[in-house]
Amino acid sequence: MMDDLRLFLQQLRVICVKEIMAIWNDPATRRIVVVPVIILGFLFGYAANYNLEDAPYVAVDESRSYDSSRLLSRFDGTGLFHRVATLQNPDEMGTIITRGDAVMAVFIPADFQRKLDGGEKADIQIITDGRNTMTAGLSSAYAAHIVGQFNLERAGRESPVTIESRTWFNPNQITRWFFLPGIIGLLSFAQVFLLAGLSVAREREEGTFEQLLVAPVSPVVILVGKAVPPMIVGFIQCTILLCISYFWFNVPFAGSLVTFYTALFFYLLSSTGCGLIVSSISKNMQQVLVYVIVFMIPMALLSGIITPVRNMPPFLQLVTYADPLRFALELIRRIYLEGLTFGELAWNFVPLAVISLVTLTIAGYLFRHHMN
């Protein structure tokens, strides 16, 4: 028994070293492993931002009154809106928004002050650029809040109901706190999927697959040997992204590293299984790249990294149960931001374990089929 185990480990070590050297000796693969992860980590950290921080707007003040000036000064004093133009003709608002010079326009009619003084309802018009629904929605919400505060101040009273809002796990609602933990999962999945997919296809292109078939090793040893190096690369990439997120962007890590890397193990195992399935059915590396692109785009969209899964149609929500990226992102975010322990998340590991078992079983069957 011990001799069989010792032989298995020796053969596994040889296959793993061979795969690692194949990755390391290929300059293109070596660059793919390290450079994109660092670049995309910083890119998403700086560029992915759903917070409204700078909203240019234009104003048309036909009233030119004391209250209209006070209302516009409230917009200017928020630090979020800055006025790029004060127009005389309302027809120019559409032109400026269409050009993209402003995301919002405020129109105050000529009878604004008269209606306020007479106790009547005074309407103003807010126009937003709907081509960017996120910015349009946030701009409208902030504008409604500003107008509401203006009404209370003019009435000389405070609101009878006040909201004291607290946001757990992300107090300042910083977008990168949401995105960066998700990017740890997304980028590592793409790289591991690709490396595992290229492992067998590369052997076929280089003409060494036949030598592998006649080698005195079992298909299980070869399959495990093909799976371990991509997982090692995945752990390294996740660690790099974790360091960028924590040390550079100051996203606090609230959980346990043991629980975090346990989640990564099951996740990378399922990613490797998907890659080995693709590798087993591909005849060359070009086919692998096509399969990776075809599968990665829907898997990323269905993972919940952009829109919540619960907002998707019911039939798509069922499809997401086959997506390891969905469960991985949920685990990583809950460990990273909420600080939940393994005991609290035990059932969340089950879907990833099941997907790993299924994908590796299919990959093993396909691999043995090709060897036979």
Tab-separated table of C-alpha atoms in Angstrom:
chain	number	residue	atom	x	y	z
A	1	MET	CA	0.000	0.000	0.000
A	2	MET	CA	2.764	2.417	0.966
A	3	ASP	CA	4.763	1.449	-2.118
A	4	ASP	CA	1.774	2.207	-4.368
A	5	LEU	CA	1.293	5.570	-2.692
A	6	ARG	CA	4.997	6.360	-2.995
A	7	LEU	CA	4.955	5.436	-6.698
A	8	PHE	CA	1.823	7.540	-7.263
A	9	LEU	CA	3.415	10.597	-5.628
A	10	GLN	CA	6.664	10.155	-7.564
A	11	GLN	CA	4.821	9.910	-10.890
A	12	LEU	CA	2.613	12.849	-9.922
A	13	ARG	CA	5.663	14.953	-9.085
A	14	VAL	CA	7.213	14.224	-12.477
A	15	ILE	CA	4.029	15.178	-14.356
A	16	CYS	CA	3.554	18.349	-12.285
A	17	VAL	CA	7.159	19.473	-12.809
A	18	LYS	CA	6.798	18.803	-16.526
A	19	GLU	CA	3.629	20.940	-16.701
A	20	ILE	CA	5.115	23.768	-14.648
A	21	MET	CA	8.231	23.838	-16.854
A	22	ALA	CA	6.029	23.880	-19.963
A	23	ILE	CA	4.231	26.947	-18.592
A	24	TRP	CA	7.420	28.661	-17.453
A	25	ASN	CA	9.452	27.988	-20.618
A	26	ASP	CA	6.800	29.502	-22.872
A	27	PRO	CA	7.313	33.313	-22.782
A	28	ALA	CA	3.751	34.031	-23.960
A	29	THR	CA	2.200	31.795	-21.291
A	30	ARG	CA	4.516	33.237	-18.646
A	31	ARG	CA	3.347	36.752	-19.464
A	32	ILE	CA	-0.299	35.665	-19.428
A	33	VAL	CA	0.113	34.226	-15.944
A	34	VAL	CA	1.399	37.372	-14.213
A	35	VAL	CA	1.072	40.593	-16.227
A	36	PRO	CA	-2.689	40.704	-17.035
A	37	VAL	CA	-3.627	39.947	-13.431
A	38	ILE	CA	-1.655	42.911	-12.107
A	39	ILE	CA	-2.816	45.281	-14.853
A	40	LEU	CA	-6.490	44.289	-14.584
A	41	GLY	CA	-6.370	44.386	-10.792
A	42	PHE	CA	-5.295	48.038	-10.838
A	43	LEU	CA	-7.558	48.835	-13.788
A	44	PHE	CA	-10.701	47.563	-12.079
A	45	GLY	CA	-9.652	49.190	-8.803
A	46	TYR	CA	-9.405	52.633	-10.380
A	47	ALA	CA	-11.836	52.491	-13.321
A	48	ALA	CA	-14.778	50.475	-11.976
A	49	ASN	CA	-16.727	53.118	-10.090
A	50	TYR	CA	-20.494	53.378	-9.743
A	51	ASN	CA	-20.310	56.270	-7.280
A	52	LEU	CA	-21.502	59.676	-8.478
A	53	GLU	CA	-18.503	61.924	-7.919
A	54	ASP	CA	-18.630	64.456	-10.744
A	55	ALA	CA	-21.862	65.249	-12.587
A	56	PRO	CA	-21.733	68.191	-15.008
A	57	TYR	CA	-25.084	69.902	-15.517
A	58	VAL	CA	-26.613	72.904	-17.278
A	59	ALA	CA	-29.293	75.232	-15.957
A	60	VAL	CA	-32.002	77.320	-17.595
A	61	ASP	CA	-33.352	79.850	-15.094
A	62	GLU	CA	-36.230	81.744	-16.711
A	63	SER	CA	-37.425	82.926	-13.293
A	64	ARG	CA	-34.176	84.737	-12.389
A	65	SER	CA	-35.542	85.164	-8.884
A	66	TYR	CA	-34.238	84.911	-5.357
A	67	ASP	CA	-35.571	81.381	-4.773
A	68	SER	CA	-34.455	80.052	-8.141
A	69	SER	CA	-30.924	81.307	-7.454
A	70	ARG	CA	-30.984	79.688	-4.009
A	71	LEU	CA	-32.127	76.380	-5.476
A	72	LEU	CA	-29.375	76.346	-8.101
A	73	SER	CA	-26.796	77.295	-5.488
A	74	ARG	CA	-27.790	74.152	-3.605
A	75	PHE	CA	-26.867	72.079	-6.654
A	76	ASP	CA	-23.561	73.922	-6.999
A	77	GLY	CA	-22.709	73.475	-3.331
A	78	THR	CA	-23.068	69.689	-3.164
A	79	GLY	CA	-19.620	68.901	-4.524
A	80	LEU	CA	-21.248	66.350	-6.840
A	81	PHE	CA	-22.764	68.670	-9.434
A	82	HIS	CA	-20.877	71.387	-11.228
A	83	ARG	CA	-22.541	73.779	-13.620
A	84	VAL	CA	-20.931	73.851	-17.055
A	85	ALA	CA	-23.299	76.447	-18.536
A	86	THR	CA	-26.255	78.699	-17.730
A	87	LEU	CA	-28.418	78.775	-20.840
A	88	GLN	CA	-30.908	81.333	-22.052
A	89	ASN	CA	-32.744	79.080	-24.499
A	90	PRO	CA	-34.323	75.809	-23.242
A	91	ASP	CA	-33.884	74.252	-26.700
A	92	GLU	CA	-30.115	74.192	-26.128
A	93	MET	CA	-30.416	71.715	-23.254
A	94	GLY	CA	-30.995	68.756	-25.550
A	95	THR	CA	-28.030	69.657	-27.725
A	96	ILE	CA	-25.609	69.824	-24.802
A	97	ILE	CA	-26.819	66.546	-23.282
A	98	THR	CA	-26.697	64.834	-26.682
A	99	ARG	CA	-23.092	65.968	-27.128
A	100	GLY	CA	-22.234	64.474	-23.746
A	101	ASP	CA	-21.119	67.804	-22.243
A	102	ALA	CA	-23.600	67.388	-19.367
A	103	VAL	CA	-25.430	64.488	-17.746
A	104	MET	CA	-28.312	66.579	-16.399
A	105	ALA	CA	-30.235	69.759	-17.119
A	106	VAL	CA	-32.313	71.823	-14.676
A	107	PHE	CA	-35.112	73.959	-16.108
A	108	ILE	CA	-36.812	76.537	-13.866
A	109	PRO	CA	-39.844	78.209	-15.535
A	110	ALA	CA	-40.590	81.936	-15.457
A	111	ASP	CA	-43.536	81.609	-13.038
A	112	PHE	CA	-41.510	79.704	-10.421
A	113	GLN	CA	-41.229	82.553	-7.895
A	114	ARG	CA	-44.821	83.734	-8.404
A	115	LYS	CA	-46.241	80.288	-7.705
A	116	LEU	CA	-44.100	79.847	-4.607
A	117	ASP	CA	-45.181	83.212	-3.217
A	118	GLY	CA	-48.820	82.391	-3.962
A	119	GLY	CA	-48.637	79.028	-2.196
A	120	GLU	CA	-49.119	77.127	-5.435
A	121	LYS	CA	-47.256	74.063	-6.668
A	122	ALA	CA	-44.173	75.187	-8.570
A	123	ASP	CA	-42.731	72.626	-10.981
A	124	ILE	CA	-39.165	72.424	-12.235
A	125	GLN	CA	-37.919	70.018	-14.863
A	126	ILE	CA	-34.931	67.669	-14.474
A	127	ILE	CA	-33.606	66.096	-17.668
A	128	THR	CA	-30.975	63.337	-17.452
A	129	ASP	CA	-28.933	61.430	-20.009
A	130	GLY	CA	-30.546	57.982	-20.113
A	131	ARG	CA	-27.741	56.499	-22.192
A	132	ASN	CA	-26.011	55.900	-18.866
A	133	THR	CA	-28.772	54.576	-16.641
A	134	MET	CA	-26.569	54.390	-13.540
A	135	THR	CA	-25.536	58.055	-13.696
A	136	ALA	CA	-29.038	59.139	-14.703
A	137	GLY	CA	-30.633	57.335	-11.770
A	138	LEU	CA	-28.145	58.661	-9.231
A	139	SER	CA	-28.399	62.210	-10.610
A	140	SER	CA	-32.195	62.148	-10.393
A	141	ALA	CA	-32.088	60.790	-6.841
A	142	TYR	CA	-29.647	63.468	-5.664
A	143	ALA	CA	-31.670	66.168	-7.424
A	144	ALA	CA	-34.874	64.997	-5.719
A	145	HIS	CA	-33.113	65.108	-2.350
A	146	ILE	CA	-31.834	68.652	-2.988
A	147	VAL	CA	-35.296	69.887	-3.997
A	148	GLY	CA	-36.818	68.187	-0.951
A	149	GLN	CA	-34.386	69.925	1.389
A	150	PHE	CA	-35.064	73.246	-0.367
A	151	ASN	CA	-38.811	72.840	0.208
A	152	LEU	CA	-38.338	72.122	3.917
A	153	GLU	CA	-36.014	75.081	4.363
A	154	ARG	CA	-38.391	77.441	2.598
A	155	ALA	CA	-41.294	76.195	4.706
A	156	GLY	CA	-39.258	77.005	7.792
A	157	ARG	CA	-39.576	73.600	9.401
A	158	GLU	CA	-37.764	70.309	9.684
A	159	SER	CA	-38.988	67.022	8.288
A	160	PRO	CA	-41.155	65.142	10.805
A	161	VAL	CA	-39.540	61.861	9.703
A	162	THR	CA	-35.798	61.496	9.306
A	163	ILE	CA	-33.864	58.511	8.012
A	164	GLU	CA	-30.688	57.421	9.755
A	165	SER	CA	-29.082	55.153	7.180
A	166	ARG	CA	-26.258	52.747	7.958
A	167	THR	CA	-24.603	50.518	5.370
A	168	TRP	CA	-23.091	47.338	6.765
A	169	PHE	CA	-19.834	45.863	5.402
A	170	ASN	CA	-19.246	48.906	3.148
A	171	PRO	CA	-20.063	52.032	5.209
A	172	ASN	CA	-19.134	54.570	2.535
A	173	GLN	CA	-20.634	52.521	-0.323
A	174	ILE	CA	-17.337	52.501	-2.211
A	175	THR	CA	-17.705	50.636	-5.496
A	176	ARG	CA	-14.244	49.071	-5.436
A	177	TRP	CA	-15.089	47.346	-2.148
A	178	PHE	CA	-17.719	45.456	-4.133
A	179	PHE	CA	-15.729	44.928	-7.314
A	180	LEU	CA	-12.240	43.960	-6.135
A	181	PRO	CA	-13.210	40.831	-4.153
A	182	GLY	CA	-15.216	39.738	-7.185
A	183	ILE	CA	-12.289	40.358	-9.504
A	184	ILE	CA	-10.206	37.953	-7.410
A	185	GLY	CA	-12.594	35.222	-8.456
A	186	LEU	CA	-13.227	36.308	-12.035
A	187	LEU	CA	-9.627	36.809	-13.205
A	188	SER	CA	-8.291	33.684	-11.518
A	189	PHE	CA	-11.116	31.626	-13.045
A	190	ALA	CA	-10.299	32.880	-16.533
A	191	GLN	CA	-6.584	32.110	-16.162
A	192	VAL	CA	-7.022	28.674	-14.584
A	193	PHE	CA	-9.689	27.753	-17.135
A	194	LEU	CA	-7.308	28.733	-19.945
A	195	LEU	CA	-4.191	27.033	-18.549
A	196	ALA	CA	-6.035	23.786	-17.790
A	197	GLY	CA	-7.614	23.912	-21.238
A	198	LEU	CA	-4.241	24.341	-22.951
A	199	SER	CA	-2.537	21.508	-21.052
A	200	VAL	CA	-3.624	18.574	-23.261
A	201	ALA	CA	-4.085	20.621	-26.454
A	202	ARG	CA	-0.489	21.809	-26.187
A	203	GLU	CA	0.684	18.181	-25.986
A	204	ARG	CA	-1.230	17.384	-29.166
A	205	GLU	CA	0.227	20.339	-31.085
A	206	GLU	CA	3.769	19.604	-29.945
A	207	GLY	CA	3.409	15.918	-30.804
A	208	THR	CA	4.151	14.700	-27.273
A	209	PHE	CA	0.658	13.398	-26.519
A	210	GLU	CA	1.493	10.004	-28.029
A	211	GLN	CA	4.539	9.753	-25.755
A	212	LEU	CA	2.256	10.504	-22.816
A	213	LEU	CA	-0.076	7.690	-23.858
A	214	VAL	CA	2.667	5.064	-23.806
A	215	ALA	CA	4.232	6.317	-20.559
A	216	PRO	CA	4.032	3.816	-17.650
A	217	VAL	CA	1.587	5.981	-15.680
A	218	SER	CA	-2.150	5.676	-15.114
A	219	PRO	CA	-4.687	8.129	-16.575
A	220	VAL	CA	-5.500	9.258	-13.021
A	221	VAL	CA	-1.895	10.338	-12.424
A	222	ILE	CA	-1.809	12.233	-15.724
A	223	LEU	CA	-5.149	13.916	-15.029
A	224	VAL	CA	-4.143	14.990	-11.514
A	225	GLY	CA	-0.761	16.101	-12.805
A	226	LYS	CA	-2.485	18.259	-15.391
A	227	ALA	CA	-4.803	19.739	-12.743
A	228	VAL	CA	-2.304	20.693	-10.025
A	229	PRO	CA	-0.150	23.311	-11.884
A	230	PRO	CA	-3.123	25.479	-13.011
A	231	MET	CA	-4.402	25.423	-9.434
A	232	ILE	CA	-1.002	26.528	-8.127
A	233	VAL	CA	-1.026	29.384	-10.642
A	234	GLY	CA	-4.564	30.252	-9.535
A	235	PHE	CA	-3.536	30.450	-5.882
A	236	ILE	CA	-0.615	32.730	-6.798
A	237	GLN	CA	-2.842	35.013	-8.866
A	238	CYS	CA	-5.490	35.198	-6.138
A	239	THR	CA	-2.793	36.105	-3.617
A	240	ILE	CA	-1.493	38.879	-5.902
A	241	LEU	CA	-5.015	40.292	-6.325
A	242	LEU	CA	-5.672	39.996	-2.574
A	243	CYS	CA	-2.501	41.994	-1.847
A	244	ILE	CA	-3.441	44.661	-4.424
A	245	SER	CA	-6.914	44.950	-2.945
A	246	TYR	CA	-5.809	45.044	0.687
A	247	PHE	CA	-2.508	46.937	0.625
A	248	TRP	CA	-2.971	49.276	-2.346
A	249	PHE	CA	-6.701	50.024	-2.368
A	250	ASN	CA	-7.182	49.587	1.403
A	251	VAL	CA	-10.197	47.288	1.109
A	252	PRO	CA	-10.318	45.756	4.622
A	253	PHE	CA	-10.195	41.967	4.832
A	254	ALA	CA	-12.632	40.960	7.568
A	255	GLY	CA	-12.457	37.181	7.327
A	256	SER	CA	-10.071	34.299	7.920
A	257	LEU	CA	-7.328	33.473	5.429
A	258	VAL	CA	-7.832	29.770	6.118
A	259	THR	CA	-11.523	29.991	5.173
A	260	PHE	CA	-10.652	32.206	2.197
A	261	TYR	CA	-8.110	29.763	0.754
A	262	THR	CA	-10.383	26.805	1.467
A	263	ALA	CA	-13.035	28.481	-0.681
A	264	LEU	CA	-10.400	29.140	-3.355
A	265	PHE	CA	-9.391	25.464	-3.337
A	266	PHE	CA	-12.889	24.224	-4.190
A	267	TYR	CA	-13.378	27.050	-6.654
A	268	LEU	CA	-10.090	26.498	-8.494
A	269	LEU	CA	-10.763	22.752	-8.498
A	270	SER	CA	-14.049	23.324	-10.329
A	271	SER	CA	-12.342	25.791	-12.707
A	272	THR	CA	-9.655	23.228	-13.478
A	273	GLY	CA	-12.313	20.584	-14.123
A	274	CYS	CA	-14.023	22.860	-16.654
A	275	GLY	CA	-10.683	23.546	-18.332
A	276	LEU	CA	-9.752	19.866	-18.550
A	277	ILE	CA	-13.110	19.078	-20.174
A	278	VAL	CA	-12.399	21.699	-22.833
A	279	SER	CA	-8.856	20.407	-23.217
A	280	SER	CA	-10.051	16.828	-23.712
A	281	ILE	CA	-12.427	17.731	-26.555
A	282	SER	CA	-10.097	20.197	-28.315
A	283	LYS	CA	-7.672	19.136	-31.021
A	284	ASN	CA	-5.486	22.244	-30.859
A	285	MET	CA	-4.890	25.394	-28.837
A	286	GLN	CA	-6.953	27.556	-31.179
A	287	GLN	CA	-10.025	25.473	-30.371
A	288	VAL	CA	-9.294	25.854	-26.676
A	289	LEU	CA	-9.210	29.642	-26.995
A	290	VAL	CA	-12.543	29.610	-28.833
A	291	TYR	CA	-14.147	27.390	-26.183
A	292	VAL	CA	-12.789	29.559	-23.362
A	293	ILE	CA	-14.228	32.720	-24.909
A	294	VAL	CA	-17.570	31.031	-25.652
A	295	PHE	CA	-17.945	29.750	-22.091
A	296	MET	CA	-16.341	32.594	-20.137
A	297	ILE	CA	-18.610	35.421	-21.314
A	298	PRO	CA	-21.934	33.815	-20.270
A	299	MET	CA	-20.392	32.436	-17.068
A	300	ALA	CA	-19.197	35.910	-16.095
A	301	LEU	CA	-22.568	37.488	-16.916
A	302	LEU	CA	-24.451	34.827	-14.938
A	303	SER	CA	-22.105	35.007	-11.945
A	304	GLY	CA	-23.636	38.133	-10.427
A	305	ILE	CA	-20.475	40.228	-10.668
A	306	ILE	CA	-22.329	42.950	-12.612
A	307	THR	CA	-26.007	42.456	-11.758
A	308	PRO	CA	-27.451	40.433	-8.849
A	309	VAL	CA	-28.589	36.913	-9.705
A	310	ARG	CA	-31.986	37.572	-8.095
A	311	ASN	CA	-32.652	40.294	-10.717
A	312	MET	CA	-32.348	37.772	-13.560
A	313	PRO	CA	-35.328	35.929	-15.099
A	314	PRO	CA	-36.262	32.697	-13.262
A	315	PHE	CA	-34.994	30.365	-16.013
A	316	LEU	CA	-31.587	32.093	-16.001
A	317	GLN	CA	-31.419	31.836	-12.224
A	318	LEU	CA	-31.726	28.065	-12.645
A	319	VAL	CA	-28.869	28.084	-15.178
A	320	THR	CA	-26.604	29.874	-12.689
A	321	TYR	CA	-26.609	26.793	-10.444
A	322	ALA	CA	-24.211	25.199	-12.949
A	323	ASP	CA	-21.873	28.219	-12.829
A	324	PRO	CA	-19.036	27.784	-10.303
A	325	LEU	CA	-18.216	31.473	-10.622
A	326	ARG	CA	-21.564	32.405	-9.064
A	327	PHE	CA	-20.929	30.462	-5.867
A	328	ALA	CA	-17.274	31.473	-5.723
A	329	LEU	CA	-18.062	35.193	-5.873
A	330	GLU	CA	-20.636	34.841	-3.118
A	331	LEU	CA	-18.183	32.950	-0.914
A	332	ILE	CA	-15.276	35.324	-1.550
A	333	ARG	CA	-17.336	38.454	-0.883
A	334	ARG	CA	-18.914	37.056	2.268
A	335	ILE	CA	-15.545	35.969	3.645
A	336	TYR	CA	-13.747	39.146	2.553
A	337	LEU	CA	-16.335	41.760	3.547
A	338	GLU	CA	-18.542	40.058	6.144
A	339	GLY	CA	-15.849	38.018	7.879
A	340	LEU	CA	-17.964	34.848	8.053
A	341	THR	CA	-16.323	31.638	9.270
A	342	PHE	CA	-16.211	28.184	7.714
A	343	GLY	CA	-18.916	26.976	10.069
A	344	GLU	CA	-21.255	29.752	8.993
A	345	LEU	CA	-20.567	29.095	5.310
A	346	ALA	CA	-20.332	25.302	5.316
A	347	TRP	CA	-23.386	24.775	3.104
A	348	ASN	CA	-22.107	27.366	0.633
A	349	PHE	CA	-19.162	25.082	-0.133
A	350	VAL	CA	-21.442	22.225	-1.209
A	351	PRO	CA	-22.353	23.554	-4.711
A	352	LEU	CA	-18.673	24.118	-5.562
A	353	ALA	CA	-17.774	20.643	-4.282
A	354	VAL	CA	-20.542	19.095	-6.410
A	355	ILE	CA	-19.498	21.048	-9.533
A	356	SER	CA	-15.868	20.033	-8.951
A	357	LEU	CA	-16.835	16.365	-8.623
A	358	VAL	CA	-18.992	16.433	-11.757
A	359	THR	CA	-16.499	18.315	-13.964
A	360	LEU	CA	-13.494	16.250	-12.882
A	361	THR	CA	-15.462	13.016	-13.402
A	362	ILE	CA	-16.419	14.093	-16.925
A	363	ALA	CA	-12.856	15.215	-17.636
A	364	GLY	CA	-11.522	11.871	-16.366
A	365	TYR	CA	-13.933	9.924	-18.558
A	366	LEU	CA	-13.059	11.946	-21.651
A	367	PHE	CA	-9.362	11.673	-20.923
A	368	ARG	CA	-9.472	7.876	-20.481
A	369	HIS	CA	-11.578	7.649	-23.636
A	370	HIS	CA	-8.912	9.484	-25.654
A	371	MET	CA	-6.116	7.403	-24.118
A	372	ASN	CA	-7.910	4.188	-25.017
